[in-house]
Tab-separated table of C-alpha atoms and ligand atoms in Angstrom:
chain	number	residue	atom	x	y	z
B	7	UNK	CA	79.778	46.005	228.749
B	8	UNK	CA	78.387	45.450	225.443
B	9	UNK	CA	80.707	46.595	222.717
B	10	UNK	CA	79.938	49.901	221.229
B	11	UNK	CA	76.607	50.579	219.628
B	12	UNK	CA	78.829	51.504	216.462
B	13	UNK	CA	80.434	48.755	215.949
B	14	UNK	CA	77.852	46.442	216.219
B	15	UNK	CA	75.433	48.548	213.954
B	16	UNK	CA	78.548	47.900	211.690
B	17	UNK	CA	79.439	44.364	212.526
B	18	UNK	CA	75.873	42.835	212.871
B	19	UNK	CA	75.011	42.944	209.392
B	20	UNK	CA	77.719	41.446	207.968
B	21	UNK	CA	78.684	38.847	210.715
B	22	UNK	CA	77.434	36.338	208.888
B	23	UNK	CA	79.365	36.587	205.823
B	24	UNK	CA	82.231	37.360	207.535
B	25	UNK	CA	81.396	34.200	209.272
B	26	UNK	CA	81.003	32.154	205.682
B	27	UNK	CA	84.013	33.441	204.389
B	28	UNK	CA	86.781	33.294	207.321
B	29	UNK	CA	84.963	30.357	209.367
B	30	UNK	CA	85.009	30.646	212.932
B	31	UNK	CA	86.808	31.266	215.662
B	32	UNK	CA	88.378	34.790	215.289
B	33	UNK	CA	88.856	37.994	216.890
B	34	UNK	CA	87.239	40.535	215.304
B	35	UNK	CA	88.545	44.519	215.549
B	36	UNK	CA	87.191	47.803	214.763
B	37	UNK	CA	89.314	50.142	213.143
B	38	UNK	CA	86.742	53.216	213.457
B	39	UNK	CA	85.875	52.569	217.393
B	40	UNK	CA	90.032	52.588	218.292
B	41	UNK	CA	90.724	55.601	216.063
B	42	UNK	CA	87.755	57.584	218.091
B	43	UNK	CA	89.647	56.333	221.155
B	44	UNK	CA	92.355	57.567	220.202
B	45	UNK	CA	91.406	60.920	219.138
B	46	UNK	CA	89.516	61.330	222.574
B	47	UNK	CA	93.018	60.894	224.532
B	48	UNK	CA	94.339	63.653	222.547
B	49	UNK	CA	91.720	65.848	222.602
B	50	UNK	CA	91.564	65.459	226.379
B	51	UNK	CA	95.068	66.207	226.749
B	52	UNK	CA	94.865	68.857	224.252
B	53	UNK	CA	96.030	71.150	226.610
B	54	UNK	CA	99.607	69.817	227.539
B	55	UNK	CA	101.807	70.486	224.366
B	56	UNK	CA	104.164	67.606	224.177
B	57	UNK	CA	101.563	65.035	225.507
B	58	UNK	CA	101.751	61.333	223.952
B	59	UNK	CA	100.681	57.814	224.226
B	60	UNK	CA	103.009	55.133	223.831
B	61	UNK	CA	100.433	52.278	222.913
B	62	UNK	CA	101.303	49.177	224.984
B	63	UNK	CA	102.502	46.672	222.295
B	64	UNK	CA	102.003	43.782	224.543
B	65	UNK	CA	97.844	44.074	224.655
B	66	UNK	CA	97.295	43.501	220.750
B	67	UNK	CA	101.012	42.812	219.038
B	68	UNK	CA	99.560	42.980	215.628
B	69	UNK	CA	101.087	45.490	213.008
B	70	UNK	CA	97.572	46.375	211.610
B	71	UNK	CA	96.596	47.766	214.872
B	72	UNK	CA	99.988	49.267	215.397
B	73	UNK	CA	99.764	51.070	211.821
B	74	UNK	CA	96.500	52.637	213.253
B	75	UNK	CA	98.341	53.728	216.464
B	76	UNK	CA	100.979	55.229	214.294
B	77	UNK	CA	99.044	57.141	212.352
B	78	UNK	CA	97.501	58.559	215.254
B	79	UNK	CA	101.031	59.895	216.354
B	80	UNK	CA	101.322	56.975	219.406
B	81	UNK	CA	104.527	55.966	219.956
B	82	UNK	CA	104.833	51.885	221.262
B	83	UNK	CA	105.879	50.683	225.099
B	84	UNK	CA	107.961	47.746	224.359
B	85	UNK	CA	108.835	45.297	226.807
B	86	UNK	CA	110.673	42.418	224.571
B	87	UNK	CA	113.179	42.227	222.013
B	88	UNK	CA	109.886	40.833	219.733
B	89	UNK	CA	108.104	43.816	220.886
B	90	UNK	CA	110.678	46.495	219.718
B	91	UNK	CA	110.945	44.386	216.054
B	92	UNK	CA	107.579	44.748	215.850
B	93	UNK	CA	107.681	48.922	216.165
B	94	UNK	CA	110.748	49.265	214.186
B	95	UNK	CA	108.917	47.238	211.355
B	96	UNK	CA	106.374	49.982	211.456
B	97	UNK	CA	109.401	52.549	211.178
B	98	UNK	CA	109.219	53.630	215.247
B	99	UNK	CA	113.160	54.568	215.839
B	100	UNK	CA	114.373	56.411	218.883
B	101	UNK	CA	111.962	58.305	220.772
B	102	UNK	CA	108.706	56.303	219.245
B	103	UNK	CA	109.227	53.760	221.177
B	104	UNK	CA	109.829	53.571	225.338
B	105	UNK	CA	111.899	50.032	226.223
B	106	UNK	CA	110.191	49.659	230.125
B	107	UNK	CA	111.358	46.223	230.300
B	108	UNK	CA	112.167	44.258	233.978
B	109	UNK	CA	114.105	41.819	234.617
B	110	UNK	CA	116.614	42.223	231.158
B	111	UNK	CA	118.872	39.878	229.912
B	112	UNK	CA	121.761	42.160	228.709
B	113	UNK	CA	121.626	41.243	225.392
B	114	UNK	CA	117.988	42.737	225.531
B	115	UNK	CA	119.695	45.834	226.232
B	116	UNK	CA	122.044	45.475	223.384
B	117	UNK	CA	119.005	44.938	220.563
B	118	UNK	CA	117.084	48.125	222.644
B	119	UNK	CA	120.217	49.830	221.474
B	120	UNK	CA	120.957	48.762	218.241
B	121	UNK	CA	118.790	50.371	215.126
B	122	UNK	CA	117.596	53.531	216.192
B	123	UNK	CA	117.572	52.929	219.607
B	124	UNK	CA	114.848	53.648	221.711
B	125	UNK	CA	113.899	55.422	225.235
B	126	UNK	CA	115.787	53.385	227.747
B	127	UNK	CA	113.070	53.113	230.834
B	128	UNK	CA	115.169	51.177	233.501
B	129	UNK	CA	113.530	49.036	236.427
B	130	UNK	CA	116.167	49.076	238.989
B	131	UNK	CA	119.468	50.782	239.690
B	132	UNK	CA	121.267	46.864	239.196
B	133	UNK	CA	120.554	47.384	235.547
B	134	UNK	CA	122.892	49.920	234.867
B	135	UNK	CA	126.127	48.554	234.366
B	136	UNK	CA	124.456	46.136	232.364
B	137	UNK	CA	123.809	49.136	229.581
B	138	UNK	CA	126.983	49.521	227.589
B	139	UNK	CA	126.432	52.943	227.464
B	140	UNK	CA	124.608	55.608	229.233
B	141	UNK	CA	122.181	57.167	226.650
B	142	UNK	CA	121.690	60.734	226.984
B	143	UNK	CA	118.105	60.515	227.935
B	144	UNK	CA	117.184	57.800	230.623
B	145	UNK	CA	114.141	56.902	232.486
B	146	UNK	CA	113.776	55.105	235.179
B	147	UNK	CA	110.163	53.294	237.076
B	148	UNK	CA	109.516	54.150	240.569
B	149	UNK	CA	108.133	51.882	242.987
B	150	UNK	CA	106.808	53.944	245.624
B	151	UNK	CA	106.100	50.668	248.385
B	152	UNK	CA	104.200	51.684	251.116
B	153	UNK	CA	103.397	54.876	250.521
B	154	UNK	CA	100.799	53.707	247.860
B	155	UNK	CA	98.304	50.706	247.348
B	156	UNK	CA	97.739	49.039	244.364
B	157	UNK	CA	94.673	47.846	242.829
B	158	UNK	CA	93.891	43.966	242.844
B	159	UNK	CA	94.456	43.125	239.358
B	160	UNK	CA	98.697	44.632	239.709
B	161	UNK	CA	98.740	44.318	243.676
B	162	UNK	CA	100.281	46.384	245.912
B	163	UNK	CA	103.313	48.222	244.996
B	164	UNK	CA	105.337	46.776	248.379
B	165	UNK	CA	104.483	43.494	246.986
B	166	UNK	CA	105.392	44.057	243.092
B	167	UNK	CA	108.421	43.175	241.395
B	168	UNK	CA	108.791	46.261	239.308
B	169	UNK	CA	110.546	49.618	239.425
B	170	UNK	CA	112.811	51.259	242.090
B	171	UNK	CA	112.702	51.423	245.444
B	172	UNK	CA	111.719	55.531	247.072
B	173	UNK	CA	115.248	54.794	249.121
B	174	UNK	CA	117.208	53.981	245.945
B	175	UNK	CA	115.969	56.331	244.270
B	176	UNK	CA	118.174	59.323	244.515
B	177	UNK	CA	121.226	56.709	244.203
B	178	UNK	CA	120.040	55.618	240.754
B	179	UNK	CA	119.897	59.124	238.830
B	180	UNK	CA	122.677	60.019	240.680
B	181	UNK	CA	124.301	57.357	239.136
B	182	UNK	CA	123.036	57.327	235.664
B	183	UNK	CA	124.016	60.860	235.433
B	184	UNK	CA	127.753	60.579	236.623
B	185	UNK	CA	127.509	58.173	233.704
B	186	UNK	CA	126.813	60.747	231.578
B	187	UNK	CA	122.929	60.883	231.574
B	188	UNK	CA	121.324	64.532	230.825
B	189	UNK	CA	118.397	64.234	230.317
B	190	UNK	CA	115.682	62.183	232.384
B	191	UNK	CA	112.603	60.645	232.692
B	192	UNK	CA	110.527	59.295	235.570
B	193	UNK	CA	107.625	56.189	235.180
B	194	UNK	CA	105.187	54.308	237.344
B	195	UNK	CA	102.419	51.818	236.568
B	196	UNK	CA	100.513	50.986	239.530
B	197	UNK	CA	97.161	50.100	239.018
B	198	UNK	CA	95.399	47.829	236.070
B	199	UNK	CA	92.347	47.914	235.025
B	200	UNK	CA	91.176	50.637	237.007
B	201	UNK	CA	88.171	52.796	236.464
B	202	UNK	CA	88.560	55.235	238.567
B	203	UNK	CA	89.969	58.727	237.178
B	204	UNK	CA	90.911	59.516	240.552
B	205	UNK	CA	93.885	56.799	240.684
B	206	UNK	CA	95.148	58.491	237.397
B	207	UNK	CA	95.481	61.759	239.094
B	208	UNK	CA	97.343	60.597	242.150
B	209	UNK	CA	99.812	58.762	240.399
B	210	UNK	CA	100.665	61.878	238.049
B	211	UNK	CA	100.284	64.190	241.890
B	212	UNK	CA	102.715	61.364	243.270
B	213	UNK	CA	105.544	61.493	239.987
B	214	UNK	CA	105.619	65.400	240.100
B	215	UNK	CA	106.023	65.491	243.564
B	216	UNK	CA	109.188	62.750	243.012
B	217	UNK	CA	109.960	65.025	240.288
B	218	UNK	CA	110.528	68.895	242.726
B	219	UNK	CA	112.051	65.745	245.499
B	220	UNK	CA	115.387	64.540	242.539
B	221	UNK	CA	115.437	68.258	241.354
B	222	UNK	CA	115.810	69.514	244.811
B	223	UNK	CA	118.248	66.681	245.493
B	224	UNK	CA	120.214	66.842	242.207
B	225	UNK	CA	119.475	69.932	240.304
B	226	UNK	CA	118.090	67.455	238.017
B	227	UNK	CA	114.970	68.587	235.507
B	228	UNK	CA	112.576	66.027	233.894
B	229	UNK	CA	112.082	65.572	229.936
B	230	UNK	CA	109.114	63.545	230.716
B	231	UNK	CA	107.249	62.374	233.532
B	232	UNK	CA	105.045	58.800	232.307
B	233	UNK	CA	101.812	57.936	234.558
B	234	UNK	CA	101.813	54.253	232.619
B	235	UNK	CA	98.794	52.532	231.837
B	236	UNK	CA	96.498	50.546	233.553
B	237	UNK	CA	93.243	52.554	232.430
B	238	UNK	CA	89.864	50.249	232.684
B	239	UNK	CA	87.362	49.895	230.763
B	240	UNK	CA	83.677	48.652	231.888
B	241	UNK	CA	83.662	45.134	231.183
B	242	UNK	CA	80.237	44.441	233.140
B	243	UNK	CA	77.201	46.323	231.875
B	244	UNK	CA	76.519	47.473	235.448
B	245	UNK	CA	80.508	49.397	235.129
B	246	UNK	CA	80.915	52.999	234.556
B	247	UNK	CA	83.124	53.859	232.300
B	248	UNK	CA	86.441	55.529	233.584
B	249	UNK	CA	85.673	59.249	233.203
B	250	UNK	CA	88.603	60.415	230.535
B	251	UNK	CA	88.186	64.077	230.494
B	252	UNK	CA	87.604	64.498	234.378
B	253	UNK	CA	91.009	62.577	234.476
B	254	UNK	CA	92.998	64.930	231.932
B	255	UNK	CA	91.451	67.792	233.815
B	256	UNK	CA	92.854	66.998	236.926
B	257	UNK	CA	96.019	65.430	235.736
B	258	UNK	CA	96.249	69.409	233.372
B	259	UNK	CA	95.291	70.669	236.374
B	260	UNK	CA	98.619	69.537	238.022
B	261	UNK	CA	101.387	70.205	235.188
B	262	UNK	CA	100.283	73.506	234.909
B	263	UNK	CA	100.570	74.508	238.965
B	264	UNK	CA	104.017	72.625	238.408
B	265	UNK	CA	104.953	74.977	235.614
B	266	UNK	CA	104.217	77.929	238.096
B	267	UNK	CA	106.012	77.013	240.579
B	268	UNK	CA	108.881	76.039	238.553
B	269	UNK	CA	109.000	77.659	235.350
B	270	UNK	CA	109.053	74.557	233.213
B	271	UNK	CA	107.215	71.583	232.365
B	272	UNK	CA	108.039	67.720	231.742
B	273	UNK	CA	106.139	66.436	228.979
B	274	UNK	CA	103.189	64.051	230.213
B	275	UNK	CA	103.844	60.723	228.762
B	276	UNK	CA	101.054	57.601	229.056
B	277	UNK	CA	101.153	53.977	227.983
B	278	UNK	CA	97.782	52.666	227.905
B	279	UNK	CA	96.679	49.443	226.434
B	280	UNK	CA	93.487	48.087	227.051
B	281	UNK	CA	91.784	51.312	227.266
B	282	UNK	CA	93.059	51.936	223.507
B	283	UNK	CA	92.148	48.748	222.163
B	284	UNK	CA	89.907	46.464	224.957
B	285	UNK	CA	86.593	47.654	224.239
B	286	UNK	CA	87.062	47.604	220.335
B	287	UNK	CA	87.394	43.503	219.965
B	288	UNK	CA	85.281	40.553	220.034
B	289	UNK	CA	85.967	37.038	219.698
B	290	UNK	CA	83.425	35.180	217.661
B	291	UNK	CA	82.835	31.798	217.769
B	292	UNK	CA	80.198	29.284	217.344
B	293	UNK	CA	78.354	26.705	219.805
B	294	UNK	CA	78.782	23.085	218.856
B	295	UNK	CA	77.860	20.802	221.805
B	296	UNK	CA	75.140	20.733	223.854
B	297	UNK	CA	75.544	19.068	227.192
B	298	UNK	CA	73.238	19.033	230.023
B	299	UNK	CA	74.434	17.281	233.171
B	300	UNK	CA	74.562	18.944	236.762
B	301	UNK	CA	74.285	21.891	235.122
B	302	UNK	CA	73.984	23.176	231.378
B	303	UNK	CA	76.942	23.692	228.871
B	304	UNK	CA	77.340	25.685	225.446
B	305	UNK	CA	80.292	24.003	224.006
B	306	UNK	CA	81.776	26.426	221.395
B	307	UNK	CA	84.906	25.624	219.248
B	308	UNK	CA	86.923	28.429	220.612
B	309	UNK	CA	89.067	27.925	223.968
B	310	UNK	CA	91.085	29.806	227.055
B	311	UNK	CA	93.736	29.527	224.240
B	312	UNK	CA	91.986	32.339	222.161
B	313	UNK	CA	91.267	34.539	225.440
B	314	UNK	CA	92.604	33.312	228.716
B	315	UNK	CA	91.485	36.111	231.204
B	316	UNK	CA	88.142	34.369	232.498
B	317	UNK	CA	90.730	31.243	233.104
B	318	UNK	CA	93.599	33.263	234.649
B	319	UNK	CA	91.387	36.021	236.861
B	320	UNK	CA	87.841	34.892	236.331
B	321	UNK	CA	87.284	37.866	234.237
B	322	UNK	CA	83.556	38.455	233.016
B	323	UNK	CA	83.346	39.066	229.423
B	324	UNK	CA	79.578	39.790	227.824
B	325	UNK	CA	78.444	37.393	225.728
B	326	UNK	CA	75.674	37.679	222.972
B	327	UNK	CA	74.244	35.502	220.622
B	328	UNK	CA	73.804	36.630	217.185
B	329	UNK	CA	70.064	37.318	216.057
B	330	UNK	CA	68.760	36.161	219.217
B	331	UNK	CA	68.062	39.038	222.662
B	332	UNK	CA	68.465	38.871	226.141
B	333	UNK	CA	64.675	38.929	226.371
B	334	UNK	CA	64.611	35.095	224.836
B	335	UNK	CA	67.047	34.324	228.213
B	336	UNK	CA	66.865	30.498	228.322
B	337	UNK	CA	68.303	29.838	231.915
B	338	UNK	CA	71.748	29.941	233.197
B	339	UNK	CA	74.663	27.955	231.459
B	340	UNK	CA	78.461	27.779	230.964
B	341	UNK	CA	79.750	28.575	228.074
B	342	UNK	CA	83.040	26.165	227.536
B	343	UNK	CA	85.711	25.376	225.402
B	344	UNK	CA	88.031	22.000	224.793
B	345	UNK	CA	90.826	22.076	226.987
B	346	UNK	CA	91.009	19.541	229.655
B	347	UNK	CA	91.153	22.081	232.296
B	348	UNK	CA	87.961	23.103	233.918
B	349	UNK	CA	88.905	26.726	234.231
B	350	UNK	CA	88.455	26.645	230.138
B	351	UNK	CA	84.860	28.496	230.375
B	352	UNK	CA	84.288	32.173	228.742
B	353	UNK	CA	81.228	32.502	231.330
B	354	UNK	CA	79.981	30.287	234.553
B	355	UNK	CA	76.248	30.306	235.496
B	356	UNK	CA	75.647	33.138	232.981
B	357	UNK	CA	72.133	33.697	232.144
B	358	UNK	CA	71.515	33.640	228.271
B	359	UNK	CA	69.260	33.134	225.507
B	360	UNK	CA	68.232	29.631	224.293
B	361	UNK	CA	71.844	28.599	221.875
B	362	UNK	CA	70.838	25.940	218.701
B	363	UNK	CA	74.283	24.143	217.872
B	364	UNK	CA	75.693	26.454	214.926
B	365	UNK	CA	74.768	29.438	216.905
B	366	UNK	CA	77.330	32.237	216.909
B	367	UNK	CA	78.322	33.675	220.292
B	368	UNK	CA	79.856	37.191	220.125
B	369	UNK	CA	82.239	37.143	223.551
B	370	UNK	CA	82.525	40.833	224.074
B	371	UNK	CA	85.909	43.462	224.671
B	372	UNK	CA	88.573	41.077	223.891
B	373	UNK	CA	90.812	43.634	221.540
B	374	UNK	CA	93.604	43.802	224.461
B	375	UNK	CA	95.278	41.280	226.390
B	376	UNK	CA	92.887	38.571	224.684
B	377	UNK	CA	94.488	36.811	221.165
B	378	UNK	CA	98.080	37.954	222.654
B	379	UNK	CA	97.511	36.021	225.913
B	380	UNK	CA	96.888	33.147	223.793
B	381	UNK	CA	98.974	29.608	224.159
B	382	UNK	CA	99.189	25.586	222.891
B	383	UNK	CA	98.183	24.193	225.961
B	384	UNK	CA	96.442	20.546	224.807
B	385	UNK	CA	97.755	21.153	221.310
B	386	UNK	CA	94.850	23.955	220.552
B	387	UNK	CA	95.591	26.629	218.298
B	388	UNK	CA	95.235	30.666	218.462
B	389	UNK	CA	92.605	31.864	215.815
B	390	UNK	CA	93.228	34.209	213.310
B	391	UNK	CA	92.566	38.040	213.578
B	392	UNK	CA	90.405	40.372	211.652
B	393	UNK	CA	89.920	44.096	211.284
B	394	UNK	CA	86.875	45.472	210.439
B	395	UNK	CA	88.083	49.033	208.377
B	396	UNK	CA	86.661	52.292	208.299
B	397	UNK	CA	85.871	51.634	205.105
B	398	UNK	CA	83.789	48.451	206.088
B	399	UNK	CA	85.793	45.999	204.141
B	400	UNK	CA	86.959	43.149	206.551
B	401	UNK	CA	91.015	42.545	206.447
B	402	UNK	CA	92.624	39.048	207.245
B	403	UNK	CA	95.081	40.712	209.973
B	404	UNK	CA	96.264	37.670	211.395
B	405	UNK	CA	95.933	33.864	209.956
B	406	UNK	CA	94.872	30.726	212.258
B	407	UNK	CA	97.809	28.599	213.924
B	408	UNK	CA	98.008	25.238	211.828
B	409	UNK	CA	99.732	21.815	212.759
B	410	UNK	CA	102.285	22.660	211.150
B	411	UNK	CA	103.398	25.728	213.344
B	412	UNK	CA	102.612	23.524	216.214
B	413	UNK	CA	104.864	20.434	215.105
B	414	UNK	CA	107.745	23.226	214.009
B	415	UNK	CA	109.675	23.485	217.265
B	416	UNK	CA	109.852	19.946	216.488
B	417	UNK	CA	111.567	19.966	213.788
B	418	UNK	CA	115.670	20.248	214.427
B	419	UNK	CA	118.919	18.753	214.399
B	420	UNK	CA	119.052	16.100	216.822
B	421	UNK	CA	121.579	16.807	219.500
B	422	UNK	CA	122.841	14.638	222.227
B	423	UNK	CA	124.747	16.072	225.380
B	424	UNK	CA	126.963	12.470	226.683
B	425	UNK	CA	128.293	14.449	230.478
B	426	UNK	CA	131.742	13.599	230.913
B	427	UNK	CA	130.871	11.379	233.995
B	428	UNK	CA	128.350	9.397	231.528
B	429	UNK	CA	131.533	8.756	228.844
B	430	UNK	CA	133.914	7.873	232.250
B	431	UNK	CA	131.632	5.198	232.527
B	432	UNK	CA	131.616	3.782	229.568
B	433	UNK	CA	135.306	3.331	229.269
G	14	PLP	C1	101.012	46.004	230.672
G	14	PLP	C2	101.656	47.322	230.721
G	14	PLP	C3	101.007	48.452	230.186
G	14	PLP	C4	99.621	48.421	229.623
G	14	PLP	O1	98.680	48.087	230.565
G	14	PLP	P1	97.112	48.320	230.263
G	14	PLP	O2	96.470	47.782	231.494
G	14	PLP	O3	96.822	47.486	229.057
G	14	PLP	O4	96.910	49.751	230.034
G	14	PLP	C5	101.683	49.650	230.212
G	14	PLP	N1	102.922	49.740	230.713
G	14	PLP	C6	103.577	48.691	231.237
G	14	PLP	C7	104.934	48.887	231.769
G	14	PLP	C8	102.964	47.450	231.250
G	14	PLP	O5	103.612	46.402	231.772
């Protein structure tokens, strides 16, 4: 999908300049498009007091995004020790910020802890004893196996890693409550990527229904019940984009028939990342080979290291060249980067207008998962980040990789392990 008619009546104008000034590549985001994201998921859930997003630090990891997410009231999912440092930089402390980690090293645990703490959302009932202490409020995910299907991007649940089992489940807030638990949470993240409101619904229909099953088994009631992320948005031009208010409709529709029926109502928490952020990047970077062999390339001086998706899943990403239409379409090329890997291509067989050398290429909706999936692979470096302001200035968010970062795990005190068998030897 080309990026929002806003932001490129905003960006187009300027790109140039921008271009002069920073040099190419960088990501590019729009501080006006993710704050009217924003203020659509709240409006849509306008009706559920209590609602909030806990932006999903992992999809953009830079503090002048998270400011923004702040001051819309977001809280930050955090899923790494660098990932809570980040939200406590910003001031997030207790519940701003939900720790849905898997797989924890204890001393994970021990830093979630420390400083404010945070909400505790555990992946399996092994991970309990490995808490020093039972916080008052605990989450946990549920993996619901069979009894759901994934989408392709996640896979099916019976097949992923995360959360806990249906038959454990009981078992594990049993547990965390004879540990002194009182108050609880329940999580699931099942899908990615999907566009589909209907998928939305069934997961929050699924979690309340888990919900009346560990009440009725327990007496337990539920702070908060948290439907994840995993909201699409329409990368293709030929995608519709997932339908937000038909979603919150049907997802208000449920918490309030819950209420009824119950008297009381968990709190509808949501961790989205790419549908916050995705649409409101692009990565800009300019062509500088030609090469015409068995088929044509656009060589630009960006790589998979900038935005790895179309490497890792074949992801399409629109592409547009500045100043020049898709009614001067040239033929079909692939547009490449450096790396000696010949997945490194932001688009295979695309059909696009005719690119000069110095031509810049605008690759479209990489403001989640894109700069933070970056990596040194063949010694290339991430680019730097920008944020285009409400204010139309144009803020250095982020600076380039250099050398020098690269060569700095390099530089240490040398250290020599001689194994005892090694030193038998040699006397
Ligand atoms: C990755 C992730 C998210 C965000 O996913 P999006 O597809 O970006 O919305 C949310 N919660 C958890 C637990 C995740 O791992």
């Amino acid at each position: 999908m080309p990026m929002s008619d806003s932001f490129e009546n905003r960006l187009h104008p300027i790109l140039e300049e921008i271009v002069e000034h920073f040099g190419t590549p960088f990501h590019i985001y729009d501080e006006s498009g993710i704050r009217e994201t924003g203020q659509a998921l709240i409006n849509a859930f306008s009706k559920l007091s209590g609602f909030r997003e806990y932006f999903a630090v992992k999809a953009l990891p830079n503090p002048g995004i998270l400011k923004v997410m702040r001051d819309l009231g977001f809280g930050f999912d955090c899923s790494s020790v660098a990932e809570l440092l980040l939200s406590r930089q910003l001031g997030a402390r207790g519940d701003d910020i939900m720790f849905t980690s898997n797989n924890t090293a204890a001393d994970e645990f021990i830093l979630a802890a420390a400083d404010g703490g945070c909400i505790l959302n555990l992946d399996d009932i092994s991970l309990i004893p490995k808490i020093s202490e039972m916080p008052e409020l605990i989450s946990f995910r549920y993996n619901p196996g069979p009894r759901r299907s994934g989408n392709s991007i996640i896979g099916n649940p019976i097949e992923s890693k995360y959360g806990v089992s249906h038959e454990q489940l009981v078992d594990t807030y049993k547990a965390a409550r004879d540990l002194g638990a009182t108050r609880f949470g329940l999580h699931a993240m099942l899908v990615s990527n999907e566009l589909n409101y209907e998928y939305m619904v069934e997961t929050a229909n699924m979690l309340l229904e888990v919900a009346e099953w560990i009440n009725a088994e327990l007496g337990i009631v539920f702070d908060f019940v948290n439907i994840g992320g995993g909201l699409g948005i329409p990368y293709r031009p030929e995608d519709k984009p997932l339908d937000l208010d038909k979603m919150a409709e049907g997802i208000t529709t449920l918490f309030i028939d819950f209420q009824k029926r119950y008297g009381y109502m968990p709190k509808l928490y949501m961790e989205s990342g790419r549908y916050m952020t995705g649409a409101h990047g692009v990565l800009v970077t300019k062509a500088i080979n030609h090469k015409d062999i068995y088929r044509k390339y656009i060589g630009v001086d960006a790589s998979a290291s900038a935005l790895m998706r179309p490497a890792i899943y074949g992801a399409y990403h629109h592409i547009t060249v500045a100043g020049k239409s898709m009614e001067q379409n040239a033929g079909r090329v692939d547009v490449v980067g450096p790396l000696c890997e010949n997945n490194d291509k932001f688009a295979i067989q695309r059909s696009l207008p005719d690119i000069q050398i110095g031509d810049i290429l605008c690759i479209h909706d990489t403001g989640a998962h894109g700069h933070a999936m970056g990596f040194n692979y063949n010694g290339r470096l991430r680019p730097k980040e920008l944020l285009l302001r409400s204010d139309a200035s144009v803020e250095l968010i982020r600076r380039e990789e250099t050398i020098e970062d690269y060569f700095a795990t390099l530089n240490f005190e040398p250290q020599t392990l001689i194994p005892e068998t090694l030193k038998r030897l040699a006397n």
